[in-house]
Amino acid sequence: MFKKIDTALLLRFPMLWNTKFPYMIIIGLLFWLLAFFIGFWFNDFGENLYDQNTYFNRNRDIAAAGTGITGGVIALVWFFFYIRNNGFKSLYPKKKTDLFKEWLIVFIILSFLSMAFFCVMLGSKYAALTVFSQDELKRNAEIAYKGRLLLLNDDYNKERQQVLYFKDPVDSISYSADSDVFKYKGREYPWKSMIANQDRDVYYFNSDMDSLYTDQVRMLYYNNDSVRLEKTLKQFFELLKRHDLKTNVTPAIWFKYFYHKPDFVSNVHIYDGSEYTVSFPEESINTKQLYVESYLLKSYYEKIINSRETEIFNPEVFVALLYLALSLSTVVIAFRVSSIRQWFVSLVTVLVMVLINAALLGLTGDYFTDFKNFLIALLAELIIFVLLILVSGYRKNLSAVALNVLILGFPFVVPFIAIVVYKVFGSLQDRQFEIPYIQGEYYSNDSFLRDVAAVNLIVVGMVLFFLLKTVRNRKALPGN
């Protein structure tokens, strides 16, 4: 049955047969399924918190890298079957636009394979959804956050508490360096008071939950609610024990050293981690050997929450994957229409041009002068290669190399210019306002470059249509 389908495909749709398009779509779907299970299995939400990376989703990133390598192997095997010599070249299409259609099929195949990245992200997100129920996650996250606030009393946080006080940790910063006291509901407290504690690492994206938890803890101090404080501490220590994390603080110790009404100021520090329990001067009261591994616990739940809420589809990543497929597709199609020597010379030429143009951007150190030199060099290069294409009657090999260089390099001309332009005008804006960032609504560099890259994909398609049509007209295909 497979042989009949393959023969029918060869006779009726030789271009699809040559590019193995139907088979690659099936393989691609299976690859997507494999990527999903890889992302689900190699997740960052295991029970052993000591094996977790605090700042990154290490296992997910390794899974994504492994999936990329697997996709590369699949693409190489496909490339071998695509370009190998066979006895059916006489059946290949001869129309002027067929080479462009062939490139388009190659581009679709490579793009389809590259989208497996999002399947890894989907698998990781689904793994985060299965660790806890929504209610259990919210309850544990609340306990972890509040418990950390109650035990946050080290020199690092206390020294910075007055300088950067977060009224809303998600999206606003209030500078309070001009105030000698922390004001809460009409009362004044020293900045070193436990009631002024603020965790700068937030749980939720675009949420007021962190501010709510902080305010609830402060209300316990404000109302002198020792019963609720003790209950919160016990719940926190039970959660630490559940995750095999360590502390030598107990509710009794906490009330002895930190519950000092009315200001709630303590010179006894609590350090985050058992590594802080050694070699402190006995005569120094503020270096009592108290520790709690609260950050590991909080970051674990923070990672799960953010993974559950993270959007799978990322426009910037999507465009980047499309450009990866685009660059590989131009390399493949250039190999298809060239001899190995012409193809190799074309690749080397493109790499040399990239190095030269990059060097011009940092030649003088002045953005505007370097940008002008870059544009002049780029325009000169385009004119030279267009002229080389036009002299095909005299130097056919040279013209073929010039065509390949344009096919390989043109997709990145517009994005390269856009990056340089944005850097120049961004530098001008920084000099004018003397600040690197302005809070509020604005057109970000990510949005600008993403939109330019998206529009450029359409422009590249139009340009490649004419370039590949030129190649087809010159009968540059080997074997024709």
XYZ file of C-alpha atoms in Angstrom:
480
model
C 0.000 0.000 0.000
C 2.781 2.386 0.886
C 4.509 1.625 -2.417
C 1.322 2.409 -4.350
C 0.920 5.724 -2.533
C 4.567 6.587 -3.144
C 4.299 5.768 -6.860
C 1.084 7.763 -7.242
C 2.711 10.694 -5.474
C 5.716 10.505 -7.814
C 3.589 10.457 -10.962
C 0.940 13.018 -9.969
C 2.824 15.333 -7.580
C 6.548 14.931 -8.319
C 7.522 18.069 -6.381
C 5.826 16.815 -3.221
C 7.438 13.426 -3.763
C 10.892 14.950 -4.230
C 10.634 17.063 -1.079
C 9.027 14.184 0.902
C 6.439 16.717 2.044
C 3.600 14.337 3.096
C 5.988 12.064 4.970
C 7.664 14.994 6.722
C 4.297 16.311 7.909
C 3.543 12.915 9.463
C 7.026 12.745 11.000
C 6.621 16.331 12.197
C 3.372 15.511 14.005
C 5.039 12.560 15.722
C 7.960 14.846 16.598
C 5.537 17.334 18.155
C 4.056 14.549 20.273
C 7.533 13.457 21.357
C 8.426 17.065 22.246
C 5.303 17.351 24.404
C 6.180 14.226 26.394
C 9.803 15.388 26.748
C 8.618 18.731 28.168
C 6.186 16.966 30.486
C 8.643 14.374 31.748
C 11.713 16.592 32.189
C 9.986 19.241 34.298
C 11.252 21.451 37.121
C 8.633 20.586 39.716
C 10.087 17.520 41.445
C 9.902 16.898 45.183
C 13.648 17.406 45.734
C 13.944 21.180 46.067
C 17.726 21.014 46.471
C 17.883 19.759 42.890
C 15.932 22.768 41.615
C 17.518 25.732 39.867
C 16.303 28.835 41.669
C 16.349 31.238 38.743
C 15.839 29.069 35.646
C 13.724 26.154 34.460
C 16.844 24.075 33.951
C 15.186 20.772 33.066
C 12.777 22.457 30.662
C 15.634 24.280 28.937
C 17.623 21.049 28.647
C 14.525 19.352 27.221
C 14.110 22.156 24.683
C 17.787 21.887 23.692
C 17.529 18.106 23.361
C 14.398 18.474 21.257
C 16.225 20.957 19.039
C 19.099 18.513 18.521
C 16.620 15.741 17.689
C 14.894 18.041 15.214
C 18.265 18.829 13.649
C 18.979 15.124 13.157
C 15.558 14.639 11.535
C 16.228 17.589 9.225
C 19.635 16.182 8.228
C 18.148 12.787 7.366
C 15.434 14.499 5.344
C 18.066 16.650 3.574
C 19.988 13.530 2.567
C 16.932 11.981 0.911
C 15.982 15.314 -0.647
C 19.243 16.091 -2.432
C 20.505 12.598 -3.242
C 20.753 11.605 -6.890
C 17.868 9.540 -8.214
C 16.487 8.291 -11.512
C 13.414 10.499 -11.653
C 14.843 13.938 -12.513
C 13.056 13.836 -15.856
C 9.766 14.047 -13.961
C 10.714 17.232 -12.083
C 8.552 20.273 -12.952
C 9.885 22.684 -15.562
C 7.742 25.776 -14.976
C 9.423 29.099 -14.186
C 7.838 29.384 -10.735
C 8.416 25.784 -9.682
C 11.735 26.476 -7.982
C 10.065 29.102 -5.793
C 7.317 26.609 -4.943
C 9.972 24.060 -4.049
C 11.683 26.542 -1.719
C 8.307 27.350 -0.155
C 7.714 23.653 0.563
C 11.192 23.351 2.111
C 10.509 26.428 4.245
C 7.180 24.986 5.441
C 8.798 21.653 6.355
C 11.581 23.274 8.376
C 9.162 25.714 10.034
C 6.867 22.826 10.956
C 9.724 20.971 12.634
C 10.915 24.067 14.514
C 7.480 24.643 16.073
C 8.084 21.584 18.259
C 9.634 24.097 20.682
C 6.135 25.199 21.703
C 5.176 21.566 22.326
C 7.991 21.371 24.893
C 6.586 24.490 26.585
C 3.090 22.991 26.502
C 4.338 19.768 28.103
C 6.105 21.730 30.840
C 2.986 23.794 31.509
C 0.813 20.681 31.684
C 3.289 19.175 34.163
C 2.900 22.290 36.337
C -0.880 21.890 36.209
C -0.688 18.333 37.529
C 1.567 18.917 40.574
C -1.126 20.433 42.799
C -4.780 21.241 42.517
C -5.591 24.932 42.161
C -6.813 25.195 45.763
C -3.849 23.312 47.236
C -1.365 25.371 45.235
C -2.937 28.648 46.328
C -2.992 27.544 49.980
C 0.623 26.351 50.006
C 1.848 29.398 48.094
C 0.138 31.689 50.592
C 1.736 29.857 53.526
C 5.179 29.943 51.879
C 4.913 33.660 51.132
C 3.609 34.712 54.543
C 6.029 32.472 56.415
C 8.968 33.962 54.533
C 7.803 37.485 55.410
C 7.633 36.577 59.097
C 11.187 35.201 58.975
C 12.725 37.841 56.723
C 15.221 39.512 59.026
C 18.735 39.654 57.582
C 21.139 42.501 56.954
C 20.767 42.361 53.140
C 17.013 43.047 53.167
C 17.051 45.458 56.079
C 19.678 47.704 54.486
C 17.604 48.031 51.300
C 14.166 48.239 52.844
C 14.164 52.008 53.200
C 15.806 52.773 49.863
C 13.420 50.843 47.645
C 10.028 50.352 49.196
C 7.535 48.612 46.934
C 3.978 49.884 47.368
C 2.916 47.461 44.638
C 5.633 44.878 43.903
C 4.189 44.127 40.482
C 4.353 47.425 38.661
C 5.174 50.458 40.794
C 8.067 51.704 42.889
C 7.814 54.399 45.563
C 11.009 56.011 46.742
C 10.838 56.609 50.490
C 14.436 57.500 51.282
C 13.313 60.904 52.568
C 11.265 59.293 55.353
C 12.843 58.151 58.599
C 9.919 55.926 59.536
C 7.653 53.360 57.950
C 4.024 54.488 58.113
C 1.215 51.952 58.207
C -2.435 52.789 58.903
C -1.588 55.918 60.851
C 1.158 54.354 62.960
C 4.875 54.882 62.610
C 7.457 52.098 62.826
C 11.239 52.011 62.388
C 12.367 50.799 58.976
C 13.978 47.784 60.637
C 10.648 46.727 62.081
C 9.367 43.289 61.089
C 6.119 44.931 59.979
C 8.005 46.769 57.220
C 9.198 43.540 55.614
C 8.653 43.400 51.860
C 9.659 40.540 49.559
C 10.812 41.981 46.239
C 10.350 38.662 44.420
C 6.699 38.437 43.413
C 4.588 35.326 42.896
C 2.024 36.342 40.346
C 2.193 38.070 36.962
C -0.070 41.169 36.922
C -1.745 40.278 40.201
C -2.404 41.921 43.532
C -2.048 38.669 45.475
C 1.484 39.459 46.666
C 0.397 42.849 47.997
C -2.604 41.215 49.652
C -0.441 38.611 51.425
C 1.970 41.310 52.601
C -0.855 43.442 53.962
C -2.423 40.467 55.764
C 0.867 39.739 57.541
C 1.214 43.393 58.548
C -2.300 43.374 59.951
C -1.302 40.519 62.271
C 1.431 42.749 63.735
C -0.848 45.782 63.716
C -3.565 43.962 65.672
C -1.072 42.137 67.918
C -2.700 38.884 66.829
C -0.267 36.419 68.389
C -2.651 33.474 67.887
C -2.829 33.930 64.113
C 0.899 34.588 63.955
C 1.649 31.320 65.737
C -0.760 29.434 63.473
C 0.890 30.860 60.348
C 4.342 29.938 61.627
C 3.287 26.370 62.425
C 1.772 25.953 58.967
C 4.969 27.284 57.422
C 7.241 24.947 59.394
C 5.012 21.992 58.478
C 5.325 22.941 54.811
C 9.110 23.162 55.167
C 9.154 19.677 56.684
C 6.977 18.333 53.877
C 9.590 19.454 51.353
C 12.538 18.258 53.479
C 13.834 21.799 54.000
C 15.677 22.787 57.151
C 15.345 25.399 59.883
C 16.326 25.719 63.521
C 13.629 28.315 64.234
C 10.530 27.300 66.174
C 7.435 29.349 67.074
C 8.789 29.694 70.620
C 12.146 31.007 69.401
C 10.438 33.388 66.983
C 8.242 34.923 69.680
C 11.247 35.220 72.004
C 13.521 37.099 69.596
C 11.210 38.834 67.086
C 7.825 39.561 68.625
C 8.838 42.722 70.457
C 5.869 45.040 70.818
C 5.213 47.779 69.903
C 7.945 48.323 67.267
C 8.741 44.675 66.403
C 12.439 45.404 65.949
C 15.018 42.674 66.474
C 18.785 42.669 66.086
C 18.805 38.902 65.699
C 19.217 37.857 62.083
C 17.659 34.863 60.389
C 19.678 33.647 57.437
C 18.357 31.737 54.496
C 20.054 28.363 54.470
C 21.864 25.975 56.802
C 25.218 27.098 55.412
C 24.940 30.190 57.621
C 25.033 28.220 60.880
C 28.787 28.121 61.309
C 31.576 30.358 62.616
C 29.834 33.483 63.906
C 31.333 35.601 66.715
C 29.622 34.570 69.930
C 29.770 38.095 71.327
C 27.731 39.577 68.473
C 24.020 39.441 69.291
C 22.870 40.051 65.707
C 24.680 36.999 64.382
C 22.781 34.411 66.377
C 22.852 31.166 64.445
C 19.269 31.085 63.174
C 18.466 29.923 59.670
C 15.527 28.889 57.527
C 15.491 27.653 53.936
C 12.548 29.837 52.978
C 13.717 31.038 49.579
C 13.903 27.535 48.108
C 10.332 26.915 49.229
C 8.970 30.191 47.923
C 10.799 29.974 44.586
C 9.454 26.440 44.081
C 5.846 27.587 44.327
C 6.622 30.747 42.396
C 7.981 28.638 39.537
C 4.877 26.431 39.489
C 2.512 29.413 39.553
C 4.332 31.244 36.785
C 4.594 28.080 34.675
C 0.847 27.524 34.979
C 0.116 31.108 33.942
C 2.747 31.514 31.228
C 1.443 31.873 27.677
C 2.683 29.055 25.466
C 2.759 31.100 22.278
C 5.396 33.832 22.248
C 5.408 36.093 19.147
C 9.122 36.891 19.466
C 10.065 33.214 19.728
C 7.716 32.376 16.852
C 9.387 34.929 14.577
C 12.847 33.730 15.667
C 11.936 30.128 14.787
C 10.604 31.260 11.413
C 13.911 33.013 10.704
C 15.810 29.906 11.702
C 13.726 27.914 9.216
C 14.133 30.678 6.631
C 17.923 30.718 6.882
C 18.115 26.919 6.671
C 15.708 26.837 3.719
C 17.840 29.305 1.740
C 20.938 27.222 2.489
C 19.112 24.100 1.264
C 17.748 25.702 -1.905
C 21.132 27.274 -2.696
C 22.669 23.814 -2.454
C 19.891 22.524 -4.719
C 20.632 25.003 -7.528
C 24.438 25.120 -7.267
C 27.497 23.012 -7.493
C 29.164 22.244 -4.172
C 31.956 24.692 -4.993
C 29.561 27.538 -5.817
C 27.522 26.816 -2.699
C 30.585 26.803 -0.423
C 31.972 30.028 -1.928
C 28.565 31.668 -1.464
C 28.382 30.708 2.213
C 31.896 31.954 2.905
C 31.151 35.214 1.075
C 28.037 35.843 3.177
C 29.940 35.174 6.416
C 32.759 37.530 5.374
C 30.230 40.259 4.539
C 28.602 39.860 7.949
C 31.972 40.243 9.680
C 32.892 43.312 7.601
C 29.567 45.066 8.188
C 29.655 44.255 11.896
C 33.164 45.704 12.115
C 31.984 48.915 10.418
C 29.359 49.393 13.125
C 32.053 49.693 15.788
C 34.780 51.354 13.747
C 34.703 54.911 15.135
C 32.593 54.550 18.272
C 30.134 57.182 17.024
C 26.721 55.673 16.281
C 25.811 58.072 13.480
C 29.139 57.842 11.647
C 29.217 54.066 11.940
C 25.606 53.822 10.787
C 26.375 55.963 7.738
C 29.399 53.818 6.870
C 27.309 50.686 7.340
C 24.573 51.879 4.969
C 27.101 52.964 2.334
C 28.864 49.597 2.495
C 25.572 47.687 2.358
C 24.357 49.682 -0.651
C 27.687 49.166 -2.428
C 27.528 45.418 -1.782
C 24.000 45.164 -3.166
C 24.976 47.086 -6.321
C 28.060 44.927 -6.846
C 26.180 41.649 -6.562
C 23.341 42.839 -8.799
C 25.925 43.823 -11.427
C 27.598 40.429 -11.101
C 24.256 38.786 -11.797
C 23.801 40.901 -14.929
C 27.133 39.793 -16.429
C 26.110 36.150 -16.511
C 26.886 35.891 -20.192
C 30.557 36.500 -19.477
C 31.164 34.919 -16.070
C 28.437 32.364 -15.382
C 30.064 30.877 -12.265
C 30.567 34.327 -10.771
C 26.964 35.227 -11.520
C 25.733 32.007 -9.887
C 27.688 32.823 -6.725
C 26.237 36.342 -6.714
C 22.716 34.941 -7.017
C 23.342 32.544 -4.143
C 24.739 35.347 -1.974
C 21.568 37.379 -2.492
C 19.395 34.333 -1.780
C 21.332 33.563 1.416
C 21.868 37.108 2.651
C 18.870 39.192 1.626
C 16.488 37.806 4.308
C 18.646 39.471 6.962
C 19.342 42.837 5.310
C 16.188 44.602 6.530
C 16.301 43.217 10.122
C 19.990 44.141 10.341
C 19.227 47.712 9.274
C 16.268 47.869 11.696
C 18.435 46.777 14.630
C 21.068 49.396 13.823
C 18.467 52.149 13.313
C 16.802 51.355 16.615
C 20.120 51.321 18.407
C 21.050 54.732 16.979
C 17.754 56.411 17.830
C 17.605 54.635 21.177
C 21.009 56.087 22.001
C 19.788 59.540 20.982
C 16.744 59.204 23.231
C 18.870 58.083 26.169
C 21.163 61.089 25.717
C 18.242 63.484 25.467
C 16.324 62.278 28.524
C 19.367 60.944 30.407
C 17.444 57.851 31.542
C 17.546 54.346 30.086
C 13.890 53.531 30.811
C 10.632 55.425 30.971
C 7.742 53.736 32.742
C 4.383 53.803 30.970
C 2.920 53.033 27.564
C 5.509 52.994 24.815
C 6.494 51.139 21.662
C 9.156 48.763 22.925
C 12.201 47.664 20.983
C 10.944 44.076 21.105
C 7.685 45.107 19.430
C 9.483 47.217 16.833
C 11.968 44.517 15.854
C 9.286 41.817 15.904
C 7.033 43.829 13.579
C 9.905 44.631 11.220
C 10.890 40.956 11.121
C 7.294 39.916 10.381
C 6.936 42.395 7.510
C 10.350 41.384 6.210
C 9.173 37.773 5.831
C 6.653 38.962 3.228
C 9.282 41.093 1.478
C 11.729 38.182 1.444
C 9.101 35.924 -0.110
C 8.568 38.426 -2.939
C 12.301 38.916 -3.533
C 13.019 35.177 -3.487
C 10.223 34.699 -6.016
C 12.108 36.848 -8.537
C 15.569 35.547 -7.613
C 14.562 31.886 -7.887
C 12.684 32.642 -11.079
C 15.945 34.080 -12.432
C 17.768 30.899 -11.438
C 15.081 28.794 -13.122
C 15.262 30.870 -16.318
C 19.002 30.316 -16.527
C 18.514 26.577 -16.150
C 20.822 26.530 -13.184
C 19.382 23.329 -11.762
C 21.946 20.541 -11.877
C 20.917 17.785 -14.237
C 18.643 19.920 -16.445
